């Protein structure tokens, strides 16, 4: 099993920044692809970003390209999501997720999920 614990969410003004962290444990998370998915109130879950086990390959939703950056610290089993130029439409619960496999590719499904952290962007 894999345990994922998110932190770093909160309330931020339009144009502000937040950095989400995801501490992973269990199984071999250091060799797992990981990512972030968000869910706004009343909407379906939406892929945000994915990263391969080595950190060399990264994918982003079009809606966050150029504003969000996913990264990982393999030695500490932590994944980050740096979010800049935040917009009201970024308001959602952000979930950290992990795959059983080592690679992420567009459309890949995640196998393990964290509990989520709320991000609220307001004026």
C-alpha positions as semicolon CSV with decimal commas, in nm:
position;residue;x (nm);y (nm);z (nm)
1;X;0,000;0,000;0,000
2;X;0,091;0,363;-0,042
3;X;0,007;0,645;0,194
4;X;-0,006;1,000;0,062
5;X;-0,044;1,307;0,281
6;X;-0,093;1,648;0,125
7;X;-0,019;1,983;0,285
8;X;0,016;2,346;0,185
9;X;-0,336;2,433;0,079
10;X;-0,515;2,744;0,194
11;X;-0,668;3,075;0,096
12;X;-0,479;3,296;-0,149
13;X;-0,559;3,606;-0,347
14;X;-0,586;3,616;-0,724
15;X;-0,239;3,621;-0,874
16;X;-0,081;3,473;-0,564
17;X;0,121;3,154;-0,518
18;X;0,103;2,838;-0,314
19;X;0,318;2,530;-0,292
20;X;0,155;2,198;-0,220
21;X;0,353;1,910;-0,077
22;X;0,278;1,540;-0,076
23;X;0,463;1,310;0,161
24;X;0,455;0,954;0,035
25;X;0,528;0,633;0,222
26;X;0,485;0,261;0,179
27;X;0,557;0,030;-0,108
28;X;0,821;0,159;-0,345
29;X;0,699;0,512;-0,396
30;X;1,043;0,625;-0,503
31;X;0,994;0,428;-0,824
32;X;0,632;0,532;-0,878
33;X;0,495;0,795;-1,111
34;X;0,300;1,055;-0,921
35;X;0,075;1,347;-0,987
36;X;-0,185;1,595;-0,878
37;X;-0,555;1,591;-0,955
38;X;-0,811;1,849;-0,846
39;X;-1,183;1,856;-0,795
40;X;-1,385;2,173;-0,780
41;X;-1,718;2,176;-0,603
42;X;-1,985;2,015;-0,819
43;X;-1,738;1,909;-1,087
44;X;-1,552;1,594;-1,183
45;X;-1,192;1,532;-1,092
46;X;-0,949;1,699;-1,330
47;X;-0,588;1,600;-1,402
48;X;-0,345;1,878;-1,314
49;X;0,010;1,742;-1,345
50;X;0,203;1,415;-1,359
51;X;0,568;1,323;-1,314
52;X;0,765;1,007;-1,379
53;X;0,970;0,825;-1,119
54;X;1,292;1,001;-1,209
55;X;1,136;1,345;-1,247
56;X;1,253;1,364;-1,604
57;X;0,911;1,357;-1,769
58;X;0,637;1,594;-1,666
59;X;0,290;1,657;-1,802
60;X;0,042;1,935;-1,734
61;X;-0,317;2,014;-1,807
62;X;-0,349;2,294;-2,059
63;X;-0,526;2,504;-1,799
64;X;-0,219;2,519;-1,574
65;X;0,071;2,510;-1,822
66;X;0,314;2,792;-1,760
67;X;0,173;2,858;-1,413
68;X;0,216;2,530;-1,222
69;X;0,529;2,322;-1,179
70;X;0,543;1,966;-1,050
71;X;0,862;1,834;-0,899
72;X;0,976;1,556;-0,671
73;X;1,240;1,489;-0,411
74;X;1,297;1,119;-0,459
75;X;1,530;1,085;-0,162
76;X;1,258;1,217;0,069
77;X;0,961;1,065;-0,115
78;X;0,797;1,404;-0,153
79;X;0,619;1,555;-0,450
80;X;0,550;1,925;-0,488
81;X;0,316;2,140;-0,688
82;X;0,425;2,502;-0,718
83;X;0,125;2,709;-0,822
84;X;0,177;3,065;-0,944
85;X;-0,055;3,328;-1,092
86;X;-0,350;3,162;-0,928
87;X;-0,697;3,223;-1,064
88;X;-1,043;3,177;-0,909
89;X;-1,096;2,877;-1,138
90;X;-0,805;2,705;-0,965
91;X;-1,017;2,678;-0,652
92;X;-1,057;2,308;-0,573
93;X;-0,954;2,023;-0,351
94;X;-0,614;1,908;-0,471
95;X;-0,530;1,541;-0,443
96;X;-0,189;1,381;-0,456
97;X;-0,190;1,052;-0,644
98;X;0,052;0,772;-0,727
99;X;0,070;0,502;-0,990
100;X;0,190;0,148;-0,944
101;X;0,405;0,199;-1,251
102;X;0,713;0,416;-1,286
103;X;0,604;0,621;-1,581
104;X;0,339;0,880;-1,634
105;X;0,178;0,943;-1,972
106;X;-0,127;1,147;-2,069
107;X;-0,442;0,966;-1,967
108;X;-0,270;0,728;-1,728
109;X;-0,475;0,638;-1,426
110;X;-0,360;0,666;-1,069
111;X;-0,385;0,380;-0,822
112;X;-0,340;0,551;-0,485
113;X;-0,485;0,875;-0,354
114;X;-0,433;1,115;-0,066
115;X;-0,711;1,280;0,132
116;X;-0,680;1,613;-0,045
117;X;-0,606;1,972;0,052
118;X;-0,829;2,269;-0,018
119;X;-0,705;2,557;-0,229
120;X;-0,923;2,866;-0,246
121;X;-0,840;3,161;-0,470
122;X;-1,036;3,476;-0,406
123;X;-1,023;3,848;-0,451
